[in-house]
Amino acid sequence: MSFQPTARGYYGQFGGAFIPEMLYPNVEELREQYLGILADPDFQQEYQQLLRDYVGRPTPLFRAKRLSERYGATIYLKREDLCHTGAHKVNNTVGQILLAERLGKKRIIAETGAGQHGVATATVCALRGLECIVYMGAVDMERQKPNVARMCMLGAEVRPATSGSQTLKDATNEAIRDWISNPTDTHYIIGSVVGPHPYPDLVARLQSVISEEIRKQLLAQADRELPDYVVACVGGGSNAAGAFYHFLDEPTVQLVAVEAAGHGVHTDKSAATSVLGRPGIIHGSRTLLMQDEHGQITEPHSISAGLDYPGIGPLHAFLADSGRAKFVAVTDEDALQAAQLCSRLEGIIPALETAHAFSALDQLELKPTDVVVLNLSGRGDKDLETYLRELHLA
Ligand SMILES: *Cc1c(COP(=O)(O)O)cnc(C)c1O
């Protein structure tokens, strides 16, 4: 089984590029150029240097002793929360800004859910002196205020998306609309492994540095390159794609993808796409999608803005469909409890998205010899208000 996309961007039955005619030139230009640009030694030199000196890579692989004792297995945390801007998103934006420069683009647009991708995009636009417009759902702007403030400070314009559930899906629609209106000078930096081909592959490659480092670090620290489990939360799927990438063809490594169950998978307030979704097209890609009997997208719900999306990337749809990855779902309440546990056992306050991955440890049947790597996708500063309120700490 291959987990690389075909030339037209298919992972099994999922993927492809279903785009309006007006977007065809932009997407086609990207498709023709991206592999060549990524392979170019100049690009690689600049990308690797920025990852090291600006992002702060490699991020540590930390053996979490108290968490390991609690779960009766050896648990390592891949510290993407220590990346500049506080999450893995910047691995992708650093790469895409260099790509945009090589395509001669002067204006950058992005969508954002929790605001982490917006911040990471605003950051690299400031770094390279490019205009930056970020679309964000009006509801998300309200629940992730610290990130809205950061984007403003960095000089980006944040435009509220006020349609639908006023969350990530709607922000993505607005960004696509903008790109259609500005086809020549604008590059759209998508923040996850979603969208039309080549975005899912482009973003997965840019995030694959995570698993490349895990293999080396595990070999140095535990004398083995392969863990028994890699656990990551899935919104669109970029941090999971990065953490899984170099283990996809290693069948002894169990890949665990953690979705947001919201109030519960079978309530109507959930974002557990692999359970609730059926094949359909969203944002240019054929993938698993939450939809009603008429094929209309249903509104997802998660307490975590970064997981509040009715689809998953086509690679993940294929990982679910083929059984290569185990998909588990975690409720809002369980994620909140896991955030508190991680904070108090390890002194690390995780992002609400990442807290879902921590809670999934409860659903694995771990043995004392098991080695687990959990991708700590981001830090929880942006979620403190929610934590204090929901955990009744203030
Ligand atoms: C955006 C975000 C996510 C969800 O996005 P993916 O593309 O699925 O990784 C998860 N964790 C954090 C910290 C995020 O900022």
Short mmCIF file of C-alpha atoms and ligand atoms in Angstrom, two decimals:
data_model
loop_
_atom_site.label_atom_id
_atom_site.label_comp_id
_atom_site.label_asym_id
_atom_site.label_seq_id
_atom_site.Cartn_x
_atom_site.Cartn_y
_atom_site.Cartn_z
CA MET A 1 0.00 0.00 0.00
CA SER A 2 1.40 3.42 -0.89
CA PHE A 3 0.75 6.50 1.20
CA GLN A 4 2.23 8.84 -1.38
CA PRO A 5 -0.29 10.56 -3.62
CA THR A 6 -0.55 9.78 -7.33
CA ALA A 7 0.51 12.45 -9.84
CA ARG A 8 -3.04 13.85 -9.65
CA GLY A 9 -3.03 13.87 -5.88
CA TYR A 10 -5.01 10.76 -5.00
CA TYR A 11 -4.60 8.68 -1.88
CA GLY A 12 -6.82 5.72 -2.78
CA GLN A 13 -10.20 7.25 -3.61
CA PHE A 14 -9.43 10.49 -1.73
CA GLY A 15 -7.77 13.72 -2.82
CA GLY A 16 -7.60 15.27 -6.28
CA ALA A 17 -8.28 18.90 -7.15
CA PHE A 18 -11.93 19.90 -7.48
CA ILE A 19 -11.67 23.59 -8.11
CA PRO A 20 -13.57 26.31 -9.94
CA GLU A 21 -12.17 27.17 -13.35
CA MET A 22 -11.05 30.57 -12.05
CA LEU A 23 -8.63 28.90 -9.62
CA TYR A 24 -7.18 26.50 -12.15
CA PRO A 25 -4.18 28.66 -13.20
CA ASN A 26 -3.06 29.23 -9.58
CA VAL A 27 -3.36 25.62 -8.52
CA GLU A 28 -1.84 24.32 -11.74
CA GLU A 29 1.16 26.64 -11.40
CA LEU A 30 1.70 25.35 -7.88
CA ARG A 31 1.30 21.73 -8.97
CA GLU A 32 3.84 22.11 -11.74
CA GLN A 33 6.40 23.86 -9.59
CA TYR A 34 6.22 22.64 -6.00
CA LEU A 35 8.33 19.48 -6.20
CA GLY A 36 11.05 21.22 -8.18
CA ILE A 37 11.18 24.14 -5.75
CA LEU A 38 11.20 21.87 -2.67
CA ALA A 39 14.06 19.84 -4.15
CA ASP A 40 16.10 22.90 -5.13
CA PRO A 41 19.33 23.11 -3.06
CA ASP A 42 18.89 26.89 -2.63
CA PHE A 43 15.41 26.42 -1.23
CA GLN A 44 16.55 23.61 1.06
CA GLN A 45 19.48 25.64 2.35
CA GLU A 46 17.25 28.61 3.19
CA TYR A 47 14.45 26.44 4.61
CA GLN A 48 16.76 24.39 6.84
CA GLN A 49 18.52 27.50 8.09
CA LEU A 50 15.22 29.18 9.03
CA LEU A 51 13.97 26.00 10.71
CA ARG A 52 17.13 25.98 12.82
CA ASP A 53 17.72 29.65 13.61
CA TYR A 54 14.21 31.11 13.46
CA VAL A 55 11.81 28.29 14.36
CA GLY A 56 14.20 26.68 16.85
CA ARG A 57 14.49 23.18 15.40
CA PRO A 58 15.14 20.44 16.15
CA THR A 59 12.47 20.57 18.85
CA PRO A 60 13.24 18.32 21.84
CA LEU A 61 11.94 14.79 22.26
CA PHE A 62 11.18 14.74 25.98
CA ARG A 63 10.76 11.60 28.05
CA ALA A 64 7.77 12.38 30.26
CA LYS A 65 8.55 10.47 33.45
CA ARG A 66 5.44 11.09 35.55
CA LEU A 67 3.08 10.59 32.61
CA SER A 68 4.95 7.35 31.80
CA GLU A 69 4.47 6.11 35.36
CA ARG A 70 0.79 6.93 35.23
CA TYR A 71 0.19 5.03 31.98
CA GLY A 72 2.66 2.18 32.59
CA ALA A 73 4.61 2.68 29.36
CA THR A 74 7.42 4.94 28.15
CA ILE A 75 5.97 8.16 26.83
CA TYR A 76 7.93 10.71 24.86
CA LEU A 77 6.62 14.15 23.97
CA LYS A 78 7.68 15.75 20.70
CA ARG A 79 7.84 19.38 21.74
CA GLU A 80 6.32 21.28 18.80
CA ASP A 81 4.96 23.67 21.42
CA LEU A 82 8.50 25.02 21.65
CA CYS A 83 8.53 26.13 18.00
CA HIS A 84 8.57 29.89 17.49
CA THR A 85 4.91 31.09 17.73
CA GLY A 86 4.01 28.08 19.90
CA ALA A 87 2.84 25.36 17.52
CA HIS A 88 3.90 23.20 14.59
CA LYS A 89 2.16 25.48 12.05
CA VAL A 90 5.26 27.57 11.45
CA ASN A 91 7.13 24.59 9.88
CA ASN A 92 4.69 24.89 7.01
CA THR A 93 4.47 28.69 6.76
CA VAL A 94 8.25 29.10 6.65
CA GLY A 95 8.37 26.67 3.75
CA GLN A 96 5.41 28.18 1.90
CA ILE A 97 6.65 31.76 2.20
CA LEU A 98 9.90 30.72 0.52
CA LEU A 99 7.83 28.97 -2.14
CA ALA A 100 5.65 32.07 -2.63
CA GLU A 101 8.77 34.21 -3.13
CA ARG A 102 10.02 31.83 -5.78
CA LEU A 103 6.64 32.03 -7.54
CA GLY A 104 6.95 35.82 -7.53
CA LYS A 105 3.92 36.43 -5.28
CA LYS A 106 3.65 39.67 -3.30
CA ARG A 107 0.45 39.17 -1.33
CA ILE A 108 -0.30 36.35 1.11
CA ILE A 109 -3.70 35.14 2.29
CA ALA A 110 -4.52 32.47 4.87
CA GLU A 111 -7.41 30.99 6.83
CA THR A 112 -7.17 30.25 10.51
CA GLY A 113 -9.19 28.41 13.16
CA ALA A 114 -7.53 28.69 16.55
CA GLY A 115 -5.40 31.49 15.16
CA GLN A 116 -2.14 29.54 15.30
CA HIS A 117 -1.88 29.28 11.53
CA GLY A 118 -2.82 32.94 11.20
CA VAL A 119 -0.09 33.90 13.65
CA ALA A 120 2.44 31.66 11.92
CA THR A 121 1.55 33.21 8.56
CA ALA A 122 1.59 36.79 9.88
CA THR A 123 4.99 36.01 11.41
CA VAL A 124 6.67 34.84 8.21
CA CYS A 125 5.06 37.69 6.22
CA ALA A 126 6.60 40.17 8.65
CA LEU A 127 9.91 38.35 8.36
CA ARG A 128 9.92 38.61 4.56
CA GLY A 129 8.06 41.93 4.19
CA LEU A 130 4.95 40.63 2.41
CA GLU A 131 1.36 41.84 2.75
CA CYS A 132 -0.74 39.46 4.86
CA ILE A 133 -4.51 38.99 5.09
CA VAL A 134 -5.94 36.34 7.43
CA TYR A 135 -9.55 35.15 7.33
CA MET A 136 -10.93 33.97 10.65
CA GLY A 137 -14.43 32.93 11.76
CA ALA A 138 -16.10 35.57 13.90
CA VAL A 139 -16.79 32.96 16.62
CA ASP A 140 -13.13 31.92 16.61
CA MET A 141 -12.00 35.56 16.85
CA GLU A 142 -13.99 35.75 20.06
CA ARG A 143 -12.67 32.52 21.63
CA GLN A 144 -9.03 33.00 20.58
CA LYS A 145 -8.48 36.67 21.31
CA PRO A 146 -4.80 36.45 22.22
CA ASN A 147 -4.00 35.18 18.72
CA VAL A 148 -6.05 37.94 17.05
CA ALA A 149 -3.99 40.45 19.04
CA ARG A 150 -0.73 38.80 17.96
CA MET A 151 -1.69 38.96 14.28
CA CYS A 152 -2.53 42.66 14.60
CA MET A 153 0.79 43.34 16.33
CA LEU A 154 2.59 41.56 13.49
CA GLY A 155 0.94 43.85 10.94
CA ALA A 156 -1.53 41.41 9.40
CA GLU A 157 -5.12 42.30 8.57
CA VAL A 158 -7.61 39.92 10.19
CA ARG A 159 -10.90 39.71 8.29
CA PRO A 160 -13.85 38.08 10.11
CA ALA A 161 -15.84 35.34 8.35
CA THR A 162 -19.47 35.80 9.33
CA SER A 163 -21.23 33.06 7.32
CA GLY A 164 -22.25 29.57 8.49
CA SER A 165 -20.91 28.52 11.88
CA GLN A 166 -18.42 31.41 11.67
CA THR A 167 -15.52 29.03 12.23
CA LEU A 168 -12.71 27.43 10.25
CA LYS A 169 -14.77 26.10 7.33
CA ASP A 170 -16.23 29.54 6.73
CA ALA A 171 -12.85 31.26 6.99
CA THR A 172 -11.55 28.81 4.38
CA ASN A 173 -14.44 29.68 2.04
CA GLU A 174 -13.58 33.39 2.36
CA ALA A 175 -9.90 32.77 1.64
CA ILE A 176 -10.75 30.75 -1.49
CA ARG A 177 -13.07 33.57 -2.63
CA ASP A 178 -10.25 36.09 -2.17
CA TRP A 179 -7.85 33.90 -4.18
CA ILE A 180 -10.33 33.70 -7.04
CA SER A 181 -10.49 37.52 -7.09
CA ASN A 182 -6.70 37.93 -6.91
CA PRO A 183 -5.32 35.18 -9.12
CA THR A 184 -1.93 36.52 -10.18
CA ASP A 185 -0.17 38.30 -7.31
CA THR A 186 -1.47 36.25 -4.37
CA HIS A 187 -0.34 33.00 -2.77
CA TYR A 188 -2.76 31.18 -0.49
CA ILE A 189 -0.90 29.56 2.42
CA ILE A 190 -3.20 26.73 3.50
CA GLY A 191 -2.55 25.73 7.09
CA SER A 192 -3.24 22.01 7.00
CA VAL A 193 -3.08 18.94 4.76
CA VAL A 194 -6.38 19.89 3.15
CA GLY A 195 -7.46 21.64 -0.04
CA PRO A 196 -6.83 20.72 -3.67
CA HIS A 197 -3.73 18.81 -4.76
CA PRO A 198 -0.87 19.70 -4.33
CA TYR A 199 -1.60 21.29 -0.94
CA PRO A 200 -2.05 18.10 1.11
CA ASP A 201 1.25 16.72 -0.18
CA LEU A 202 3.04 20.08 0.05
CA VAL A 203 2.03 20.64 3.67
CA ALA A 204 2.75 17.00 4.64
CA ARG A 205 6.26 17.28 3.20
CA LEU A 206 6.91 20.56 5.01
CA GLN A 207 5.71 19.05 8.30
CA SER A 208 7.55 15.75 7.79
CA VAL A 209 10.56 17.24 9.57
CA ILE A 210 8.74 16.24 12.78
CA SER A 211 8.97 12.48 12.17
CA GLU A 212 12.40 12.82 10.59
CA GLU A 213 13.62 14.25 13.89
CA ILE A 214 11.68 11.73 16.03
CA ARG A 215 13.47 8.81 14.33
CA LYS A 216 16.92 10.30 14.97
CA GLN A 217 16.10 11.37 18.51
CA LEU A 218 14.58 8.05 19.49
CA LEU A 219 17.63 6.23 18.16
CA ALA A 220 19.91 8.45 20.23
CA GLN A 221 17.79 8.31 23.40
CA ALA A 222 16.18 4.87 23.38
CA ASP A 223 18.43 2.95 21.01
CA ARG A 224 15.56 2.25 18.63
CA GLU A 225 14.29 4.22 15.66
CA LEU A 226 10.72 2.96 15.76
CA PRO A 227 8.22 3.59 18.57
CA ASP A 228 5.25 1.29 19.15
CA TYR A 229 2.79 4.18 18.90
CA VAL A 230 2.72 7.67 17.44
CA VAL A 231 -0.23 9.69 18.73
CA ALA A 232 -1.40 13.01 17.31
CA CYS A 233 -4.58 15.07 17.23
CA VAL A 234 -6.30 15.71 13.90
CA GLY A 235 -8.06 18.86 12.83
CA GLY A 236 -7.18 19.01 9.15
CA GLY A 237 -4.31 16.67 9.92
CA SER A 238 -1.04 18.54 9.45
CA ASN A 239 0.67 17.84 12.77
CA ALA A 240 -0.40 14.20 12.54
CA ALA A 241 0.83 13.99 8.93
CA GLY A 242 4.19 15.39 10.02
CA ALA A 243 4.46 13.04 12.99
CA PHE A 244 3.36 9.97 10.95
CA TYR A 245 5.17 10.70 7.68
CA HIS A 246 8.40 8.73 8.13
CA PHE A 247 6.55 5.89 9.86
CA LEU A 248 3.84 5.35 7.24
CA ASP A 249 5.72 2.44 5.69
CA GLU A 250 6.70 0.89 9.04
CA PRO A 251 3.84 -1.49 9.84
CA THR A 252 5.06 -2.17 13.40
CA VAL A 253 4.39 1.46 14.31
CA GLN A 254 0.75 1.99 15.34
CA LEU A 255 -0.45 5.37 14.17
CA VAL A 256 -3.14 6.89 16.38
CA ALA A 257 -5.14 9.83 15.05
CA VAL A 258 -7.27 11.65 17.60
CA GLU A 259 -10.39 13.53 16.58
CA ALA A 260 -12.62 15.83 18.56
CA ALA A 261 -15.86 14.16 19.71
CA GLY A 262 -17.24 17.45 21.06
CA HIS A 263 -20.17 16.60 23.35
CA GLY A 264 -20.00 12.97 22.15
CA VAL A 265 -19.63 11.31 18.74
CA HIS A 266 -23.33 10.59 18.35
CA THR A 267 -24.68 13.83 19.71
CA ASP A 268 -25.15 16.44 17.01
CA LYS A 269 -22.26 18.41 18.49
CA SER A 270 -19.13 16.65 17.29
CA ALA A 271 -16.23 16.95 14.86
CA ALA A 272 -15.32 13.23 14.64
CA THR A 273 -15.09 13.14 10.86
CA SER A 274 -13.72 9.61 10.43
CA VAL A 275 -16.78 8.20 12.24
CA LEU A 276 -19.46 10.60 11.01
CA GLY A 277 -18.09 11.47 7.59
CA ARG A 278 -18.89 10.06 4.16
CA PRO A 279 -16.97 10.73 0.94
CA GLY A 280 -17.68 14.17 -0.43
CA ILE A 281 -15.94 17.26 -1.69
CA ILE A 282 -14.84 20.12 0.53
CA HIS A 283 -12.43 22.93 -0.24
CA GLY A 284 -11.23 21.32 -3.46
CA SER A 285 -10.61 17.81 -2.22
CA ARG A 286 -12.54 14.53 -2.18
CA THR A 287 -12.37 13.31 1.38
CA LEU A 288 -14.41 12.17 4.35
CA LEU A 289 -16.84 14.89 5.20
CA MET A 290 -19.63 15.46 7.71
CA GLN A 291 -22.76 15.97 5.65
CA ASP A 292 -26.52 15.51 5.81
CA GLU A 293 -28.61 13.24 3.53
CA HIS A 294 -28.64 16.00 0.88
CA GLY A 295 -24.85 16.25 0.81
CA GLN A 296 -24.89 19.56 2.67
CA ILE A 297 -21.99 20.04 5.06
CA THR A 298 -23.10 19.79 8.69
CA GLU A 299 -21.77 22.18 11.29
CA PRO A 300 -19.05 20.59 13.39
CA HIS A 301 -18.53 21.28 17.05
CA SER A 302 -15.45 21.13 19.22
CA ILE A 303 -14.43 23.21 22.21
CA SER A 304 -11.11 23.45 20.39
CA ALA A 305 -11.16 25.93 17.51
CA GLY A 306 -8.28 24.11 15.78
CA LEU A 307 -10.26 20.84 15.56
CA ASP A 308 -13.61 22.39 14.66
CA TYR A 309 -13.63 21.34 10.99
CA PRO A 310 -16.13 19.07 9.18
CA GLY A 311 -13.49 17.32 7.01
CA ILE A 312 -10.06 15.74 7.30
CA GLY A 313 -7.22 15.77 4.79
CA PRO A 314 -7.35 13.10 2.05
CA LEU A 315 -4.28 11.30 3.41
CA HIS A 316 -6.07 10.86 6.73
CA ALA A 317 -9.27 9.75 5.03
CA PHE A 318 -7.14 7.06 3.36
CA LEU A 319 -5.39 6.16 6.63
CA ALA A 320 -8.84 5.70 8.21
CA ASP A 321 -10.33 3.83 5.25
CA SER A 322 -7.37 1.48 4.85
CA GLY A 323 -7.03 0.85 8.57
CA ARG A 324 -3.38 1.99 8.58
CA ALA A 325 -4.15 4.43 11.39
CA LYS A 326 -6.38 3.87 14.38
CA PHE A 327 -8.83 6.75 14.81
CA VAL A 328 -10.10 7.58 18.26
CA ALA A 329 -12.42 10.37 19.41
CA VAL A 330 -12.16 12.43 22.59
CA THR A 331 -14.88 14.63 24.08
CA ASP A 332 -14.50 18.27 25.13
CA GLU A 333 -14.73 17.25 28.77
CA ASP A 334 -12.07 14.52 28.52
CA ALA A 335 -9.73 16.88 26.67
CA LEU A 336 -10.09 19.49 29.41
CA GLN A 337 -9.25 16.90 32.08
CA ALA A 338 -6.24 15.71 30.09
CA ALA A 339 -4.97 19.29 29.76
CA GLN A 340 -5.07 19.66 33.52
CA LEU A 341 -3.36 16.28 34.02
CA CYS A 342 -0.53 17.11 31.61
CA SER A 343 -0.07 20.54 33.18
CA ARG A 344 0.22 19.11 36.67
CA LEU A 345 2.22 15.96 35.89
CA GLU A 346 4.75 17.48 33.50
CA GLY A 347 4.62 21.24 33.98
CA ILE A 348 3.53 21.69 30.38
CA ILE A 349 0.25 23.44 29.51
CA PRO A 350 -0.80 21.95 26.16
CA ALA A 351 -3.03 23.55 23.55
CA LEU A 352 -6.64 22.42 23.73
CA GLU A 353 -6.14 20.62 20.40
CA THR A 354 -3.17 18.70 21.79
CA ALA A 355 -5.09 17.89 24.99
CA HIS A 356 -7.25 15.57 22.85
CA ALA A 357 -4.13 13.56 21.98
CA PHE A 358 -3.21 13.30 25.67
CA SER A 359 -6.67 12.02 26.55
CA ALA A 360 -6.39 9.31 23.89
CA LEU A 361 -3.70 7.62 26.03
CA ASP A 362 -6.64 6.42 28.16
CA GLN A 363 -8.00 4.53 25.16
CA LEU A 364 -4.81 2.60 24.32
CA GLU A 365 -4.01 -0.71 25.97
CA LEU A 366 -0.40 -0.01 26.77
CA LYS A 367 2.16 -2.59 27.90
CA PRO A 368 5.16 -1.75 30.11
CA THR A 369 7.56 -2.28 27.20
CA ASP A 370 5.66 0.06 24.86
CA VAL A 371 7.28 3.23 23.60
CA VAL A 372 4.80 5.97 22.75
CA VAL A 373 5.58 9.25 21.01
CA LEU A 374 2.90 11.89 21.46
CA ASN A 375 3.12 14.91 19.21
CA LEU A 376 2.73 17.93 21.48
CA SER A 377 1.47 20.14 18.67
CA GLY A 378 1.20 23.41 20.56
CA ARG A 379 1.21 25.30 23.81
CA GLY A 380 -1.88 26.28 25.75
CA ASP A 381 -1.43 30.00 26.41
CA LYS A 382 -4.17 30.86 23.93
CA ASP A 383 -6.58 28.53 25.78
CA LEU A 384 -6.02 29.68 29.36
CA GLU A 385 -9.27 31.61 29.53
CA THR A 386 -11.19 28.49 28.44
CA TYR A 387 -9.27 26.25 30.86
CA LEU A 388 -9.89 28.48 33.86
CA ARG A 389 -13.58 28.84 33.04
CA GLU A 390 -14.35 25.23 32.12
CA LEU A 391 -12.24 23.63 34.85
CA HIS A 392 -13.67 26.05 37.43
CA LEU A 393 -10.21 27.21 38.43
CA ALA A 394 -11.08 30.89 38.51
C1 LIG B 1 -3.97 24.02 14.18
C2 LIG B 1 -3.62 23.14 15.29
C3 LIG B 1 -4.01 21.79 15.30
C4 LIG B 1 -4.91 21.17 14.26
O1 LIG B 1 -4.44 21.25 12.96
P1 LIG B 1 -3.77 20.01 12.22
O2 LIG B 1 -3.61 20.48 10.82
O3 LIG B 1 -4.68 18.86 12.34
O4 LIG B 1 -2.48 19.77 12.89
C5 LIG B 1 -3.57 20.99 16.33
N1 LIG B 1 -2.82 21.48 17.33
C6 LIG B 1 -2.44 22.79 17.38
C7 LIG B 1 -1.62 23.27 18.49
C8 LIG B 1 -2.83 23.65 16.34
O5 LIG B 1 -2.45 24.92 16.39
#
